[in-house]
XYZ file of C-alpha atoms in Angstrom:
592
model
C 37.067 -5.323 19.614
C 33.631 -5.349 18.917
C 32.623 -6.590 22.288
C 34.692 -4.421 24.664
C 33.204 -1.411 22.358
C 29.346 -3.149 23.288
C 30.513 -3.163 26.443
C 31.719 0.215 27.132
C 28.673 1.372 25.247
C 26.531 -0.888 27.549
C 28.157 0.835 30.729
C 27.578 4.268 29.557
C 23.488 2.889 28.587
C 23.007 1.715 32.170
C 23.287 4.832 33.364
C 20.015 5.759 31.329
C 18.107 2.197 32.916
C 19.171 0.412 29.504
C 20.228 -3.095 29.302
C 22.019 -5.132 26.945
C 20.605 -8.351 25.646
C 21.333 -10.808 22.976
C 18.662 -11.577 20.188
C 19.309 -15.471 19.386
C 17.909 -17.221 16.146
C 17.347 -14.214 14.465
C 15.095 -14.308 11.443
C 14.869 -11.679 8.907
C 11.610 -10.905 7.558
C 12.417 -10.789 4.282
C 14.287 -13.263 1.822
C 17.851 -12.144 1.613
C 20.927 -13.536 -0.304
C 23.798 -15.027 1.636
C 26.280 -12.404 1.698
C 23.203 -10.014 3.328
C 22.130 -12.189 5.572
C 24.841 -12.211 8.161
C 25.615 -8.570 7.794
C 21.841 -8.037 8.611
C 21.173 -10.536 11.234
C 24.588 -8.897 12.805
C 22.924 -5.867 12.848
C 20.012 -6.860 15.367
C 22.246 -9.471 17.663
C 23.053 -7.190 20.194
C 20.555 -4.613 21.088
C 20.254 -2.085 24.483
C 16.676 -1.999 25.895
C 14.875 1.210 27.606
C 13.581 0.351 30.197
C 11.754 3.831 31.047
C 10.133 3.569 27.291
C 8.088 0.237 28.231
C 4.172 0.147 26.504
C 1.633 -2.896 26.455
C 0.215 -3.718 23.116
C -1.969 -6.717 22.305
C 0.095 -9.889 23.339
C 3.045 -8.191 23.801
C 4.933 -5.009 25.542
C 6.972 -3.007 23.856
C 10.376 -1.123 24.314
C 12.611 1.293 22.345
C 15.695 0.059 22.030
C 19.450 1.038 20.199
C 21.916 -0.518 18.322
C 25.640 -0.405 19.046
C 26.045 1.995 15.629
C 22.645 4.189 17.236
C 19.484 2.944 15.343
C 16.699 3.428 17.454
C 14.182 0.565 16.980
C 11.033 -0.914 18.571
C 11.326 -4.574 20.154
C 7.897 -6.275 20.557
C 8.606 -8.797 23.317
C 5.384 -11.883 23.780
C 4.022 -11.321 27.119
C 4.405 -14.616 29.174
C 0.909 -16.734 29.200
C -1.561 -16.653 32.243
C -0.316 -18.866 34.850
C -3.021 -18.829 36.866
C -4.196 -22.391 35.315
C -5.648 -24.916 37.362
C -3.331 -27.784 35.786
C -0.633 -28.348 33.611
C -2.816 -28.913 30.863
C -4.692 -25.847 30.577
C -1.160 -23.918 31.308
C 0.161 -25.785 28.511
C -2.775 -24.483 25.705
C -2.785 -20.738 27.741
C 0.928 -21.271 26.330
C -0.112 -22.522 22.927
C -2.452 -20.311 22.399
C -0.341 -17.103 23.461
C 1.992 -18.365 20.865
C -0.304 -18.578 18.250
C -1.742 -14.896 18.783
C 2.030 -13.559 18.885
C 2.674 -15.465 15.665
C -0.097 -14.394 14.056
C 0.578 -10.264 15.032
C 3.806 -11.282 13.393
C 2.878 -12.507 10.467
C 0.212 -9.787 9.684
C 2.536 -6.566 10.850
C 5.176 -8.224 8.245
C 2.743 -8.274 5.410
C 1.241 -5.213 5.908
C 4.961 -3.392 6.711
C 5.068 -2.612 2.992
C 2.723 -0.022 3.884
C 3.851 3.641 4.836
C 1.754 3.916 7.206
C 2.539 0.507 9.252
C 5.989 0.149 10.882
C 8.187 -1.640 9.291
C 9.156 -5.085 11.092
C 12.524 -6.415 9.919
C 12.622 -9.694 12.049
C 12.046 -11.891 14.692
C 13.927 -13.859 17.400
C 14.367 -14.505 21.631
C 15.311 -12.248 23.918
C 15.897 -14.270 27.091
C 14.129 -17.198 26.006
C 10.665 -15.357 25.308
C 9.399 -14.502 21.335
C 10.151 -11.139 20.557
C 9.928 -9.318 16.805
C 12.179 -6.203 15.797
C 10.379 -3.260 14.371
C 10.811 0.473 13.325
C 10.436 2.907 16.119
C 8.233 5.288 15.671
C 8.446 8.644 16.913
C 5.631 10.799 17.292
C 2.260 11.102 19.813
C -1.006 8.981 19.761
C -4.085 10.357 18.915
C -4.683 10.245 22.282
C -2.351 13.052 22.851
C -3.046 15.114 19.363
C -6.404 15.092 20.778
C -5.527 16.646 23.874
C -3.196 19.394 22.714
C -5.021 20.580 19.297
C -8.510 20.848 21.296
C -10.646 24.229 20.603
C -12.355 24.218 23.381
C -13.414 23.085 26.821
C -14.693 19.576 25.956
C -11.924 18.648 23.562
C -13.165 18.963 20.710
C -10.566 20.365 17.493
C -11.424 21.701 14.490
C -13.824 20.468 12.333
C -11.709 20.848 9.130
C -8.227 19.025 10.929
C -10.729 16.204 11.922
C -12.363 15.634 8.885
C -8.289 15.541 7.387
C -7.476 13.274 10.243
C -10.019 10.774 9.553
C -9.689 11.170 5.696
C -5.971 9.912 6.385
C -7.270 7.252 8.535
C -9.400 5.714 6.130
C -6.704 6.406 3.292
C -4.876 3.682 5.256
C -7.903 1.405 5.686
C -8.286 1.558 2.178
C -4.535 0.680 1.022
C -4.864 -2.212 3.201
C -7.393 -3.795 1.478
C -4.349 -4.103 -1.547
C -2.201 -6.317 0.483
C -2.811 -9.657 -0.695
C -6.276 -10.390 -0.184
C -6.477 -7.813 2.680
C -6.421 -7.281 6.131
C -8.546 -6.053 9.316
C -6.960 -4.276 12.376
C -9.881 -4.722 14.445
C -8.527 -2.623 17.675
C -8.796 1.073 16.090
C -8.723 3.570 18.874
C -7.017 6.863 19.335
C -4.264 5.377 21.231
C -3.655 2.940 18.324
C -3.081 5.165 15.755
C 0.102 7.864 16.169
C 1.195 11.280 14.093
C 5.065 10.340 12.613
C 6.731 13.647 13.901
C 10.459 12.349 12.680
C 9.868 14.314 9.372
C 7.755 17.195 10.020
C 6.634 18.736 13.245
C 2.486 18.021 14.547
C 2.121 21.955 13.749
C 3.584 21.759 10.495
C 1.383 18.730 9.263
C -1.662 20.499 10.866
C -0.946 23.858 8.802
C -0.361 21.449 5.638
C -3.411 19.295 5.802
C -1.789 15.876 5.392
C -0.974 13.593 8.288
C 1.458 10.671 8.354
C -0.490 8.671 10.539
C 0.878 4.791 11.568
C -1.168 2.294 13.291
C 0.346 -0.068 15.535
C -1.212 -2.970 17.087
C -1.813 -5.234 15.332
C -2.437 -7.755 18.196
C -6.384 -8.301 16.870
C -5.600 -8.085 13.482
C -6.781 -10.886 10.518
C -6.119 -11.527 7.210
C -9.516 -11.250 4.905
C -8.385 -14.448 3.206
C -8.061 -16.291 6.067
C -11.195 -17.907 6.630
C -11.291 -17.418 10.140
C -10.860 -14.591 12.969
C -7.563 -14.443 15.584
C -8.909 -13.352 18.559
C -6.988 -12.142 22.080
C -8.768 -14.455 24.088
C -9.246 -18.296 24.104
C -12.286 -19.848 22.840
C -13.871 -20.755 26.133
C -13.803 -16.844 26.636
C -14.597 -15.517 23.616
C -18.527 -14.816 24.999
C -17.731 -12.574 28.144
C -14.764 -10.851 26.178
C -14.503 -8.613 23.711
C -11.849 -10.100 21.346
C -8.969 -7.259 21.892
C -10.999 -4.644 20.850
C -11.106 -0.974 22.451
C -14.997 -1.230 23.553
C -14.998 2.523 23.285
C -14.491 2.208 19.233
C -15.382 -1.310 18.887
C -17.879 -2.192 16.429
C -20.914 -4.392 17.870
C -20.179 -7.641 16.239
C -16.474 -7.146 18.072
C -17.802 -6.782 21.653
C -19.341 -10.611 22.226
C -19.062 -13.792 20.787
C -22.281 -15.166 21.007
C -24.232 -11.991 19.284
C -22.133 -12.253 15.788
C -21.251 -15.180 14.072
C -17.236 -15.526 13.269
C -17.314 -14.464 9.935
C -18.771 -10.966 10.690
C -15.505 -10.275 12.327
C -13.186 -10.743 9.606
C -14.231 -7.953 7.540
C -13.098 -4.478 6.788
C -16.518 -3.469 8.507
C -15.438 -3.542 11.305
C -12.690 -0.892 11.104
C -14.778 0.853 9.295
C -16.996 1.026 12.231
C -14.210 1.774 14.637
C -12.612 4.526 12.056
C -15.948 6.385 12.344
C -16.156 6.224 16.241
C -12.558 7.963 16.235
C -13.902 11.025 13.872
C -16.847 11.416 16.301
C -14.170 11.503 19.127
C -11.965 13.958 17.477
C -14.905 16.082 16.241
C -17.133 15.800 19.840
C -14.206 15.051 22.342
C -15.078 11.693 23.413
C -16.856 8.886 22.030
C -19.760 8.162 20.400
C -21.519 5.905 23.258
C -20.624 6.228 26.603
C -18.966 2.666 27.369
C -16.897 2.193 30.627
C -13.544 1.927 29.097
C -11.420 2.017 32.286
C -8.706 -0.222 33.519
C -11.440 -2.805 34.438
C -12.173 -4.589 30.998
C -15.884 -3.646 30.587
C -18.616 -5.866 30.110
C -18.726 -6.634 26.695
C -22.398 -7.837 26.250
C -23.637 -4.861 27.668
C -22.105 -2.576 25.473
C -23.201 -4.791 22.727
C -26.764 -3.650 23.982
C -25.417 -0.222 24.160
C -24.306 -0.448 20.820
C -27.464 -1.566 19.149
C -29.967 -0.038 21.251
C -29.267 3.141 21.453
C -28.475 6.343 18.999
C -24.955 7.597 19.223
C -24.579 10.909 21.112
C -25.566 13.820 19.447
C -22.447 15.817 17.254
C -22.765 18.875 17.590
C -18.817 20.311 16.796
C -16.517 22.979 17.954
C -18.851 25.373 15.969
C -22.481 24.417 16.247
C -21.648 24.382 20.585
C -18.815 27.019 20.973
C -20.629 29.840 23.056
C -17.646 32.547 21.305
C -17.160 31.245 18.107
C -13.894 34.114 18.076
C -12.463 31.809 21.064
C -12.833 28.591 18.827
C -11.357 30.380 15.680
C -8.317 31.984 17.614
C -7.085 28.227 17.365
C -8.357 27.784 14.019
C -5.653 30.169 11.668
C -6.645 28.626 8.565
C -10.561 28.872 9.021
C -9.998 32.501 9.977
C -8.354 33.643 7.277
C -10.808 32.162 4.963
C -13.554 33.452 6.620
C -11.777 37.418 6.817
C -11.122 36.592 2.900
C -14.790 35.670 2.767
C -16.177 38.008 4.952
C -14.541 41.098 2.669
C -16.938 41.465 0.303
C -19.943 41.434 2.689
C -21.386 44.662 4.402
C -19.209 44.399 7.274
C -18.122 42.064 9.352
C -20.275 39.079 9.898
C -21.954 38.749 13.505
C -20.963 36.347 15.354
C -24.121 34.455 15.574
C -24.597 34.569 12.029
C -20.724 33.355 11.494
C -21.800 30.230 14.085
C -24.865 29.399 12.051
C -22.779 29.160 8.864
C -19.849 27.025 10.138
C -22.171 24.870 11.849
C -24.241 24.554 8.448
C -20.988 23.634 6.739
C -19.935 21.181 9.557
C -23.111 19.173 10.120
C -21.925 17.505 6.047
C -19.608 15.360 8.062
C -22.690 14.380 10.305
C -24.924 11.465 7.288
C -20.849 10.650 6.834
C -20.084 9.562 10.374
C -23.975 7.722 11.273
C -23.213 5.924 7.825
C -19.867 4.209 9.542
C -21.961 3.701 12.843
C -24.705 1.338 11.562
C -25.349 -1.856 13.458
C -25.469 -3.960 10.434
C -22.338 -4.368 8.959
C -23.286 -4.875 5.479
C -25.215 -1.248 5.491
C -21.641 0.382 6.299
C -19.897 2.159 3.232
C -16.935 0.563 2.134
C -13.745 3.209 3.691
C -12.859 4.364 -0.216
C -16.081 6.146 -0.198
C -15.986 7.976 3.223
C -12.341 9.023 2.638
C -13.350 10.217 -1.173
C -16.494 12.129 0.943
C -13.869 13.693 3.515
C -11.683 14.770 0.893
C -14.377 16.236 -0.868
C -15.721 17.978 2.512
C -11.796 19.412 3.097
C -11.665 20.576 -0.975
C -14.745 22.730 -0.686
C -14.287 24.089 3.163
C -13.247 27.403 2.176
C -15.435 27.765 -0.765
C -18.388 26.614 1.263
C -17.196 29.130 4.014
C -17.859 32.122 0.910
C -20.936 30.205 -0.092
C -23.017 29.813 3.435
C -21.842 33.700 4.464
C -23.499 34.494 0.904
C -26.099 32.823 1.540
C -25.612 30.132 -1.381
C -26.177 26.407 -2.230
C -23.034 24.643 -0.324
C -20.970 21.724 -2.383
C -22.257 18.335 -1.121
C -19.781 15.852 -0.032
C -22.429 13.280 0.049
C -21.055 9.469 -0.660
C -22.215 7.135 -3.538
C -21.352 6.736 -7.001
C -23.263 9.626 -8.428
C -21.154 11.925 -5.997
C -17.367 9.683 -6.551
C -18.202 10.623 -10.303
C -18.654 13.547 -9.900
C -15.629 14.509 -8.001
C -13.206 11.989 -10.120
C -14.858 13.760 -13.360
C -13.599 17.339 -12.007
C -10.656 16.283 -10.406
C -9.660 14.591 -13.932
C -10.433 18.528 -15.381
C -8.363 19.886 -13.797
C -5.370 17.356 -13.980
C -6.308 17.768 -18.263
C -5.816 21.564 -17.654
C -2.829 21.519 -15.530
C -1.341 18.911 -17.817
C -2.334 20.923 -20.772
C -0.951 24.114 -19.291
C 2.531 22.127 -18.253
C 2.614 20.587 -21.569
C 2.287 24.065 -23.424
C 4.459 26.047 -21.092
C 7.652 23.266 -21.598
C 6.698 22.917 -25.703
C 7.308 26.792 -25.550
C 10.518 26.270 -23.749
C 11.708 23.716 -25.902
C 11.018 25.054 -28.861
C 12.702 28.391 -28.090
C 15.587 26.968 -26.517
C 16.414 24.569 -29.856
C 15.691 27.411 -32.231
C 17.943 29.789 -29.976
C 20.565 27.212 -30.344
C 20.328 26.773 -34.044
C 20.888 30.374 -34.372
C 23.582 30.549 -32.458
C 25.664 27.090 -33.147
C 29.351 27.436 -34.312
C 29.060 31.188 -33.542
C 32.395 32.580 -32.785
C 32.661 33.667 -28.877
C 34.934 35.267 -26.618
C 34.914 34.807 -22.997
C 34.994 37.016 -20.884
C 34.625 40.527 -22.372
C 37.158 40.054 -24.666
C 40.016 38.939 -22.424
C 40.698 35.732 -24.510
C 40.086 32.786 -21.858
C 37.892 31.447 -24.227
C 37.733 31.872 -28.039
C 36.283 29.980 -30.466
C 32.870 28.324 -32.103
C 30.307 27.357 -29.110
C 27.871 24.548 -29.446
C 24.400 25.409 -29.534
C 23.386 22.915 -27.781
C 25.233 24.427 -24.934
C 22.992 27.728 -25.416
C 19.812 25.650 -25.760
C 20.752 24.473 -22.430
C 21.889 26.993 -20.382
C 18.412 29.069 -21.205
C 16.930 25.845 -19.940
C 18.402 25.929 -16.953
C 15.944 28.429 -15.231
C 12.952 26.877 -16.353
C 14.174 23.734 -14.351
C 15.220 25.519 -11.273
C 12.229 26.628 -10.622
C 10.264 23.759 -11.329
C 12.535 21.940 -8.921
C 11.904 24.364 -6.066
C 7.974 24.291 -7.101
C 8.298 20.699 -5.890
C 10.304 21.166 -2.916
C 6.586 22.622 -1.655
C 4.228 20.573 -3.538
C 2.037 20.269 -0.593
C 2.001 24.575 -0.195
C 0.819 25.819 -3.305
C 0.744 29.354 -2.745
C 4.545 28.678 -1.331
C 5.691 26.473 -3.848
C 4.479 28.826 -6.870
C 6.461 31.627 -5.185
C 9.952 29.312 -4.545
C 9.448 28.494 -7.934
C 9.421 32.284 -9.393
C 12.290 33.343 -6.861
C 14.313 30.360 -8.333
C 13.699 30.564 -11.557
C 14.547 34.530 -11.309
C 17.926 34.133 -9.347
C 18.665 31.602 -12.542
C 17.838 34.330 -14.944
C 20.460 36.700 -13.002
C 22.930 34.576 -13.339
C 22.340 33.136 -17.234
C 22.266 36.912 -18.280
C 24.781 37.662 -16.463
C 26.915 35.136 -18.190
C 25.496 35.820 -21.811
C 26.426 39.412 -20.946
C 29.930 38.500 -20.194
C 30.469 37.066 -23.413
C 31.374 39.022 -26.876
C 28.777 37.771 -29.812
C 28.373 39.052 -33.272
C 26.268 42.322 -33.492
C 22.294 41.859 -32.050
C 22.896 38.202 -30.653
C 22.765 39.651 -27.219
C 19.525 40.858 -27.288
C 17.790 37.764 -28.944
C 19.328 35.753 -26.031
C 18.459 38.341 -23.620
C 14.547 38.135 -25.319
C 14.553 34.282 -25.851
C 15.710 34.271 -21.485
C 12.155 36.978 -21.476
C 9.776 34.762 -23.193
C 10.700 31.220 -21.567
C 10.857 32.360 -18.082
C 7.470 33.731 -19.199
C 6.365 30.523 -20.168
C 7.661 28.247 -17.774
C 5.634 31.131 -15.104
C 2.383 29.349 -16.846
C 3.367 26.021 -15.959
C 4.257 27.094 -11.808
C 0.775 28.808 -11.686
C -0.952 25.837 -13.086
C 0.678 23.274 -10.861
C -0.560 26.268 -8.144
C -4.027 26.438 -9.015
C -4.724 23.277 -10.116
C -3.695 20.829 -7.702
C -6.717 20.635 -5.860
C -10.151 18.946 -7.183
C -12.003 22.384 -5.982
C -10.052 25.724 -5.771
C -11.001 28.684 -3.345
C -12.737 31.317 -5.052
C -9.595 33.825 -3.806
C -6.990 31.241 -5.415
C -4.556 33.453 -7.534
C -6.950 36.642 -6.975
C -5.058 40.233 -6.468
C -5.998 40.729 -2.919
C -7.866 44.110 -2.038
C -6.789 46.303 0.965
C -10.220 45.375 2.244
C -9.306 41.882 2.223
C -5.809 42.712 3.000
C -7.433 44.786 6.188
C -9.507 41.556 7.027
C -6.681 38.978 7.096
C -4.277 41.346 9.159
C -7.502 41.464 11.818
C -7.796 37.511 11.518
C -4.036 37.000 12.306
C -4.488 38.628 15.413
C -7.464 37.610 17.402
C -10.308 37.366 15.413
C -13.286 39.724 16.564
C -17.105 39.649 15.801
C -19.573 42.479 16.491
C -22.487 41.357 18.584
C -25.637 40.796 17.438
């Protein structure tokens, strides 16, 4: 049954260029029990391939393919070894040694697949005789592409603010990957190796909440930090003229040739610490920082070595500091626009436009000592990809108040690295989690307490439900009471955490919850007959809880971020309110 049902699927599949195939000494990459094992390895026997959906990666191309149930997975099939050897010999260890790279991708995508942000792998086997491993499919767009369609301008370039977010995420990962065992390098960062996840939440949706689930795939070049020694993409005899699967473009130095760097240099998180930086000066300039022939000839590697270390990267100057109408570059920037109308209210008039360039640019050029710092020839002079991401988040905490500050003409926040800085912002980041705590701690104590001492009052009390009709009569608990007056404190909190990446949103699901709640518990005390004045202690004890819980949804509001903007929680003026319906629009600047 289950094969005519393959079958009949596999008919309707061709249709779409898919093919069936059979994956043969399947291994599961993780430990199961017996009775697991065959209902999993079942699972990935029989899968139809996409043709239309095939990609090269590494030492292998890859294809989306579908179960007979419908999961949609990614098959990683080992691309067959050069045959172009002179004699059987040297076919034989081009065969070897094409084994040993797609066994070693194999091994490190399976370790690291506890991570989010790698795809999971959940096995290996043949496809038609050739290695293959079965992975998550993920659906989204490159970098590549998120480059292309979020650009402000002309040259490519996007916003300052989503890059520095971007490459805050990207380090993020860099840095949780130095907690898998004893850690791990990618070494082939590049735009088109690192995608946006879209299953969840749309590109536009991530963009507007400033958090990215970014995956990296590829892992073709990659090397365990405990290894002892570097897995390259090319054999030994080549390993001078090549440049050891890395994207020259983003490539570190000590990745491009051989015979510059010695081994070792190459298995270190350096190196994607190098290439991480090179991607933020492509998202924040358009392209990258040297200019390196990265065609579909592979480059010559020892000459962008030279490049490399020879030569100053290209000057950054940003969306801002080179947009010729900085009202063009902020029509695509919503969120910068708004904060600057907000910040622009309390001035004498609208800023001019030149002025409004000078500060933006004066704000952006922060990520400039961040991005040089990742670019430095010697590896060892690099900061470690903990402190640039804690200098990025910084630099994304303070944009808008540093938008007020340079319009005003004041000192900006630093978001300089080092440990006087990482103090600094862990010592008022830990303030205000002791405040919001605090606040939460208070505003559920109040709760509490007024819920058990409402119940106290009113246990054993003698009820009748509803109005007096006699469905229910008798003593009621007061735990029950205690309870139900509980009930919209929790609502709300629950729909506070539905949004607890929007704030502002979040604070005001939380009230609308928590007020529908109140409706309907006062509505039911109301229905109920109670001794004389019990009705309007519950109705007060329902007042002064919701009251309190309404300090623990604006604390979670205005304290979840290390630095708040000055207009956090402030009533809004109709001069401000006249500014933001202006920057909605498109946003325009008087001349100079």
């Amino acid at each position: 049954m289950i094969e005519a049902m393959c079958t009949t699927l596999g008919e309707s599949l061709q249709q779409q260029n898919m093919r069936l195939v059979r994956v043969e000494d399947f291994q599961p990459a993780e430990a199961l029990a017996d009775h697991e094992r065959n209902g999993f390895v079942g699972r990935f026997s029989i899968l139809f391939l996409d043709d239309n959906s095939l990609q090269h990666g590494g030492v292998g191309q890859i294809l989306k393919a579908t179960t007979p149930l419908g999961e949609v997975l990614a098959v990683k099939q080992m691309l067959p070894p050069d045959a172009s050897a002179d004699t059987p010999a040297a076919q034989r260890a081009a065969a070897a040694f094409a084994q040993d790279q797609f066994e070693q991708e194999y091994q490190v995508s399976k370790a690291l697949s506890v991570l989010r942000s790698v795809p999971r792998v959940y096995g290996r086997g043949v496809i038609n005789g050739t290695p293959c491993m079965i992975m998550e499919w993920i659906e989204g767009i490159t970098l590549t592409e998120v480059a292309r369609v979020m650009a402000v301008d002309d040259e490519g370039r996007i916003s300052p603010l989503v890059a520095a977010r971007m490459g805050r995420d990207i380090f993020d990962i860099l840095t949780s990957m130095s907690y898998v065992a004893d850690g791990f390098a990618h070494r082939d960062l590049s735009l088109r190796n690192i995608m946006v996840d879209t299953s969840r939440q749309s590109l536009a949706e991530q963009v507007e909440e400033g958090r990215f689930e970014l995956r990296l795939i590829d892992f073709g070049s990659a090397v365990a930090l405990g290894s002892g020694a570097a897995a390259t993409n090319t054999s030994p005899a080549e390993a001078p003229q090549k440049h050891y699967g890395a994207t020259p473009a983003f490539a570190s130095p000590e990745m491009l040739a051989g015979v510059f760097a010695p081994e070792a240099a190459r298995v270190s998180p350096a190196v994607d610490v190098y290439a991480a930086g090179s991607i933020l000066y492509a998202l924040l300039e358009g392209r990258p920082p040297f200019n390196v022939n990265d065609g579909e000839e592979v480059p010559d590697a020892a000459a962008a070595y030279r490049v490399k270390t020879q030569f100053a990267p290209g000057e950054l100057t940003g969306a801002h500091g080179a947009a010729v109408d900085v009202a063009a570059v902020l029509a695509h920037e919503p969120e910068v626009a708004v904060a600057v109308a907000m910040a622009s209210a309390s001035l004498d008039g609208m800023p001019s436009a030149n002025r409004l360039r000078l500060a933006l640019s004066k704000i952006d050029d922060a990520l400039l000592p961040l991005v040089h710092a990742t670019l430095q020839v010697a590896p060892e002079k690099r900061p470690s990809a903990a402190q640039i991401r804690d200098a990025l988040q910084l630099f994304c905490d303070t944009y808008h108040d540093n938008i007020s500050r340079a319009l005003h003409g004041e000192p900006l926040i630093s978001c300089a690295f080092g440990e006087d800085a990482r103090r600094t912002f862990k010592r008022k980041r830990r303030t205000r989690k002791i405040i919001r705590v605090a606040l939460n701690a208070a505003s559920w104590a109040i709760c509490a307490g007024v819920a058990m001492l409402t119940g106290l009052l009113t246990d054993s009390m003698d009820v009748s439900f509803p109005f007096g009709m006699g469905l229910y009569e008798g003593a009621i608990p007061g735990a029950v009471v205690g309870v139900a007056l509980l009930i919209p404190a929790v609502v709300g909190m629950l729909a506070q955490r539905r949004a607890r990446f929007r704030p502002d949103k979040g604070l005001l699901q939380a009230i609308i919850g928590m007020l529908i709640s109140d409706v309907v518990v006062c509505v039911g005390i109301a229905a109920c007959t109670w001794p004389d004045g019990v009705v309007q202690t519950l109705f007060a004890a329902v007042f002064l809880m919701s009251a309190a819980a309404c300090i623990g949804y604006v604390a979670n509001c205005a304290f979840v971020q290390p630095y708040a903007s000055p207009q956090l929680g402030a009533p809004v003026n109709p001069q401000q309110q006249e500014a933001l319906l202006l920057s909605a629009a498109v946003y325009e600047l008087p001349e100079e």
